[in-house]
Structures are given as structure tokens and as C-alpha cells.
Amino acid sequence: MERKFDVVPPAEWGIFPDGRPMVIAGPCSAESEEQVLRTARELRKCGVGVFRAGVWKPRTHPGTFEGVGAPGLKWLKRAGRETGMKVCTEVACREHVEACLESGMDMVWIGARTVSSPFAVQEIADALHGADIPVLVKNPVSPDIELWSGALERFAQAGVRKLGIVHRGFSSSEKMLYRNSPVWRIVIEMRSRFPELPFFCDPSHIAGDRKYVREIARRALDLGLDGLMIESHCEPSCALSDAAQQLAPDDLAGLLSGLVVRQADSDSSDYRETIDSLRARIDAIDGEILAALASRMEISRKIGECKKKSNIAILQTSRWDAVLEKVRTEGTEYGLSPEFVSAVFNAIHDGSVQVQNDILAKD
């Protein structure tokens, strides 16, 4: 369901220069005044206009570096004055908001751990009521689209009109290439729900390793996202937090220069003719898929009736494991990834189980 917010477009925030992508860059943490100023100066030379650094750091274990706190805000403001950059940091409670407003931060963001708590989000939203400051909302730790949407709604209801979204990936117990799973389908859904909001990607937190930041940034822009929030440190190997995923400013400059910004649409007649023809073919195939799914579900109903008559349990795990292995193997012959095939057929299987469960539940 689309929720239309009364928002100010980012071009009127006074934060970002014209053009895409909008770029926010800076170290994971503000560690010292010297480190903040040096990094900001180097990033400014790279053309970055918005500087980020965390001064309060929510860490998993106590005893680790949890940020320098409010004194770091003065370092950010000095960096802004000396370089002409806008500056921003993360807030996680009312006290953080009040300190940022008092010090004159240009923008704040809400981190994944905080967004996961509606109580914390509401406290921050209440503290921001009446403040004319841009607020970026990262996704929650878990891939919960309603939790993410609800956080945006709380800020909109509090009167925040300069509102944006940041995708930083989702935690997963499964072993994977990146630190956090991108789950791009949720990004696509959020883009559809909130087309009026600027959408950023944080490839640093998705990657967890600087060698993957470029490919994730490219994927985000290919999907049409508006901006990037990238971690960059003057000496990444010495960083006190998330050292592995931070880029040196020169490396960031190289990454940004190689990015291709995709347009939302084109007036070219050749493009329109080609894309319309291809989309018509997609529509026809989609109709065939729906018809095939309906036929499959009808067979699932009959299987459910057969199981009920013979007093057989719904789940037959050995049978499903064999089916899944078969379709994964066959899918590779069609050029389909095993992960994609598994996702599609697991969804179909869930639907089939529900159909059979409904049959067995009837008297």
C-alpha cells in the first residue's frame, strides 16, 4: 500500500548539490579532531559535499569503542566551516537529537538498531517535532518492511518534511558473501511504497569489506536509487570501528568517477518501441505463469484431500527435498541461479502447504 507523504524534495534541502548520485561520505566514527578534519579535507578534494561521522556508536559488546560522544559534534562543525561541507551524524535517543540541534548539525540519520525499536523511533520523532532538519532512516536489522515503513510514518506524523531512506542491508544467520544481506526485493518494494522520498544505499555496511563496496554501489544505482552513503577514513587500517569496510578518500574518488547513473526514463522513440514490445511479452508470460500456478494449486488441493482421506501428515520433507534439488538442477540448465529457483519454489511450496492445511482443518 502506497503512503504519500507531504515532503520537501531534496533539491530544496540546501544539503546536496545538483545532480545524481547524492553522496554522503566520511568515517564510521569520529575518533579525534585531527582525524575528522584530515578526512574531511581529503574528501572535499574528491568533490564530496556532505560529511558523515558517528559520534555515538551502538556496539554489540561493552568495552569496545562506543564513540566520543557530544564533543565530536564540535569537530564535525569545524570540519564543515573549514571545508564548506554539510555535516551529519547518527542519533539514537532524545538527548542525541537535542545535542545535534543545539550544535547545528545539518542532517541526522537513524541507525538500523534504533529503527528496530518503535519506542526509540517515537522518542526521536517527538524530539524532532518542529525542527527543520533532514532525517534519513536506515532499514531495521531484520528484513521487516512494515517496521521500516512504520518508522518513516512516525517521522512524517511528527512533521518531519525533509525525509529520506537508507538501505544498509539486513542481518542474517546464513553464511554469505557480504556482511549484511541486500534483499533487493525489499528495496524495490520500499521504492514503490514511497516514490516521493529520496532513497540512498549504504554499500559499506552491506559489504563489510571494502572490496565489495563498488559492486554494491553500482547495483544500487542500476536500480535507480538516488544516492550513496559510503564510509571513508583517512587511514582505514587504523580505524577504531569497521576498519575493513572503509575506503581511503582516493579510493572513494576512483569509485565515484567510475559509477554510471541510470536515467528514470527516456523520450527516445526507439527506446519506447523496444521497451513496450518487451514488456508486452513479459505481460503475456506472466499470464501463463499465473495460469500454471492455478493449475498447480488445484492439484495441491487434490493431494490435500487424498492425505486427509488416508490420515497422512501434510509435510513430506523427503519428497520436497527431492523436488527442490530437481528444480534447482534443471534451473541451472536454463541459466537460472539456484538461489532464485529456491526462492520461487519455496514460496510455491508454502502456498501449497497452506492449501492442504486448509483442507485438513475442515471438519
PDB file of N, CA and C in Angstrom, residues 163-196:
ATOM      1  N   LEU A 163      12.647  14.174   4.572  1.00  0.00           N
ATOM      2  CA  LEU A 163      12.747  12.773   4.998  1.00  0.00           C
ATOM      3  C   LEU A 163      13.332  11.921   3.881  1.00  0.00           C
ATOM      4  N   GLY A 164      14.226  11.004   4.239  1.00  0.00           N
ATOM      5  CA  GLY A 164      14.833  10.118   3.252  1.00  0.00           C
ATOM      6  C   GLY A 164      15.028   8.717   3.798  1.00  0.00           C
ATOM      7  N   ILE A 165      15.357   7.790   2.912  1.00  0.00           N
ATOM      8  CA  ILE A 165      15.507   6.373   3.235  1.00  0.00           C
ATOM      9  C   ILE A 165      16.941   5.939   2.937  1.00  0.00           C
ATOM     10  N   VAL A 166      17.477   5.061   3.799  1.00  0.00           N
ATOM     11  CA  VAL A 166      18.811   4.496   3.564  1.00  0.00           C
ATOM     12  C   VAL A 166      18.755   2.979   3.700  1.00  0.00           C
ATOM     13  N   HIS A 167      19.206   2.291   2.668  1.00  0.00           N
ATOM     14  CA  HIS A 167      19.290   0.826   2.680  1.00  0.00           C
ATOM     15  C   HIS A 167      20.702   0.422   3.067  1.00  0.00           C
ATOM     16  N   ARG A 168      20.840  -0.294   4.208  1.00  0.00           N
ATOM     17  CA  ARG A 168      22.169  -0.726   4.655  1.00  0.00           C
ATOM     18  C   ARG A 168      22.257  -2.240   4.812  1.00  0.00           C
ATOM     19  N   GLY A 169      21.264  -2.973   4.297  1.00  0.00           N
ATOM     20  CA  GLY A 169      21.292  -4.421   4.364  1.00  0.00           C
ATOM     21  C   GLY A 169      20.743  -4.958   5.664  1.00  0.00           C
ATOM     22  N   PHE A 170      20.488  -6.298   5.671  1.00  0.00           N
ATOM     23  CA  PHE A 170      19.823  -6.951   6.786  1.00  0.00           C
ATOM     24  C   PHE A 170      20.683  -8.067   7.358  1.00  0.00           C
ATOM     25  N   SER A 171      20.620  -8.210   8.673  1.00  0.00           N
ATOM     26  CA  SER A 171      21.366  -9.284   9.326  1.00  0.00           C
ATOM     27  C   SER A 171      20.785 -10.634   8.936  1.00  0.00           C
ATOM     28  N   SER A 172      21.636 -11.641   8.869  1.00  0.00           N
ATOM     29  CA  SER A 172      21.193 -12.985   8.520  1.00  0.00           C
ATOM     30  C   SER A 172      22.077 -13.998   9.227  1.00  0.00           C
ATOM     31  N   SER A 173      21.471 -15.103   9.612  1.00  0.00           N
ATOM     32  CA  SER A 173      22.240 -16.180  10.246  1.00  0.00           C
ATOM     33  C   SER A 173      22.914 -17.070   9.208  1.00  0.00           C
ATOM     34  N   GLU A 174      22.552 -16.892   7.950  1.00  0.00           N
ATOM     35  CA  GLU A 174      23.126 -17.703   6.887  1.00  0.00           C
ATOM     36  C   GLU A 174      24.490 -17.163   6.458  1.00  0.00           C
ATOM     37  N   LYS A 175      25.372 -18.058   6.074  1.00  0.00           N
ATOM     38  CA  LYS A 175      26.683 -17.659   5.586  1.00  0.00           C
ATOM     39  C   LYS A 175      26.521 -17.021   4.210  1.00  0.00           C
ATOM     40  N   MET A 176      27.134 -15.853   4.007  1.00  0.00           N
ATOM     41  CA  MET A 176      27.001 -15.164   2.729  1.00  0.00           C
ATOM     42  C   MET A 176      28.255 -14.364   2.432  1.00  0.00           C
ATOM     43  N   LEU A 177      28.304 -13.849   1.227  1.00  0.00           N
ATOM     44  CA  LEU A 177      29.479 -13.124   0.758  1.00  0.00           C
ATOM     45  C   LEU A 177      29.665 -11.813   1.506  1.00  0.00           C
ATOM     46  N   TYR A 178      28.540 -11.132   1.761  1.00  0.00           N
ATOM     47  CA  TYR A 178      28.598  -9.818   2.367  1.00  0.00           C
ATOM     48  C   TYR A 178      28.351  -9.871   3.878  1.00  0.00           C
ATOM     49  N   ARG A 179      28.596  -8.747   4.521  1.00  0.00           N
ATOM     50  CA  ARG A 179      28.323  -8.636   5.953  1.00  0.00           C
ATOM     51  C   ARG A 179      26.825  -8.684   6.227  1.00  0.00           C
ATOM     52  N   ASN A 180      26.059  -7.967   5.408  1.00  0.00           N
ATOM     53  CA  ASN A 180      24.603  -7.941   5.539  1.00  0.00           C
ATOM     54  C   ASN A 180      23.962  -8.250   4.192  1.00  0.00           C
ATOM     55  N   SER A 181      22.833  -8.916   4.240  1.00  0.00           N
ATOM     56  CA  SER A 181      22.159  -9.317   3.006  1.00  0.00           C
ATOM     57  C   SER A 181      21.433  -8.127   2.375  1.00  0.00           C
ATOM     58  N   PRO A 182      21.618  -7.880   1.076  1.00  0.00           N
ATOM     59  CA  PRO A 182      20.952  -6.737   0.441  1.00  0.00           C
ATOM     60  C   PRO A 182      19.425  -6.875   0.355  1.00  0.00           C
ATOM     61  N   VAL A 183      18.938  -8.094   0.111  1.00  0.00           N
ATOM     62  CA  VAL A 183      17.496  -8.343  -0.072  1.00  0.00           C
ATOM     63  C   VAL A 183      16.906  -7.234  -0.953  1.00  0.00           C
ATOM     64  N   TRP A 184      17.332  -7.170  -2.174  1.00  0.00           N
ATOM     65  CA  TRP A 184      16.946  -6.083  -3.080  1.00  0.00           C
ATOM     66  C   TRP A 184      15.443  -6.017  -3.323  1.00  0.00           C
ATOM     67  N   ARG A 185      14.740  -7.133  -3.159  1.00  0.00           N
ATOM     68  CA  ARG A 185      13.286  -7.109  -3.383  1.00  0.00           C
ATOM     69  C   ARG A 185      12.592  -6.167  -2.394  1.00  0.00           C
ATOM     70  N   ILE A 186      13.126  -6.079  -1.171  1.00  0.00           N
ATOM     71  CA  ILE A 186      12.539  -5.158  -0.188  1.00  0.00           C
ATOM     72  C   ILE A 186      12.827  -3.711  -0.585  1.00  0.00           C
ATOM     73  N   VAL A 187      14.010  -3.473  -1.133  1.00  0.00           N
ATOM     74  CA  VAL A 187      14.336  -2.143  -1.633  1.00  0.00           C
ATOM     75  C   VAL A 187      13.351  -1.737  -2.726  1.00  0.00           C
ATOM     76  N   ILE A 188      13.076  -2.656  -3.634  1.00  0.00           N
ATOM     77  CA  ILE A 188      12.138  -2.383  -4.732  1.00  0.00           C
ATOM     78  C   ILE A 188      10.749  -2.088  -4.176  1.00  0.00           C
ATOM     79  N   GLU A 189      10.317  -2.853  -3.172  1.00  0.00           N
ATOM     80  CA  GLU A 189       9.011  -2.630  -2.566  1.00  0.00           C
ATOM     81  C   GLU A 189       8.945  -1.275  -1.861  1.00  0.00           C
ATOM     82  N   MET A 190      10.012  -0.924  -1.124  1.00  0.00           N
ATOM     83  CA  MET A 190      10.038   0.369  -0.435  1.00  0.00           C
ATOM     84  C   MET A 190      10.040   1.525  -1.433  1.00  0.00           C
ATOM     85  N   ARG A 191      10.745   1.361  -2.536  1.00  0.00           N
ATOM     86  CA  ARG A 191      10.759   2.389  -3.576  1.00  0.00           C
ATOM     87  C   ARG A 191       9.356   2.585  -4.144  1.00  0.00           C
ATOM     88  N   SER A 192       8.637   1.479  -4.284  1.00  0.00           N
ATOM     89  CA  SER A 192       7.275   1.539  -4.800  1.00  0.00           C
ATOM     90  C   SER A 192       6.329   2.200  -3.794  1.00  0.00           C
ATOM     91  N   ARG A 193       6.535   1.908  -2.517  1.00  0.00           N
ATOM     92  CA  ARG A 193       5.664   2.476  -1.483  1.00  0.00           C
ATOM     93  C   ARG A 193       5.893   3.969  -1.281  1.00  0.00           C
ATOM     94  N   PHE A 194       7.143   4.390  -1.374  1.00  0.00           N
ATOM     95  CA  PHE A 194       7.492   5.771  -1.045  1.00  0.00           C
ATOM     96  C   PHE A 194       8.255   6.432  -2.200  1.00  0.00           C
ATOM     97  N   PRO A 195       7.625   6.576  -3.355  1.00  0.00           N
ATOM     98  CA  PRO A 195       8.338   7.136  -4.519  1.00  0.00           C
ATOM     99  C   PRO A 195       8.737   8.592  -4.329  1.00  0.00           C
ATOM    100  N   GLU A 196       8.093   9.290  -3.387  1.00  0.00           N
ATOM    101  CA  GLU A 196       8.385  10.701  -3.185  1.00  0.00           C
ATOM    102  C   GLU A 196       9.612  10.933  -2.302  1.00  0.00           C
TER     103      GLU A 196
END
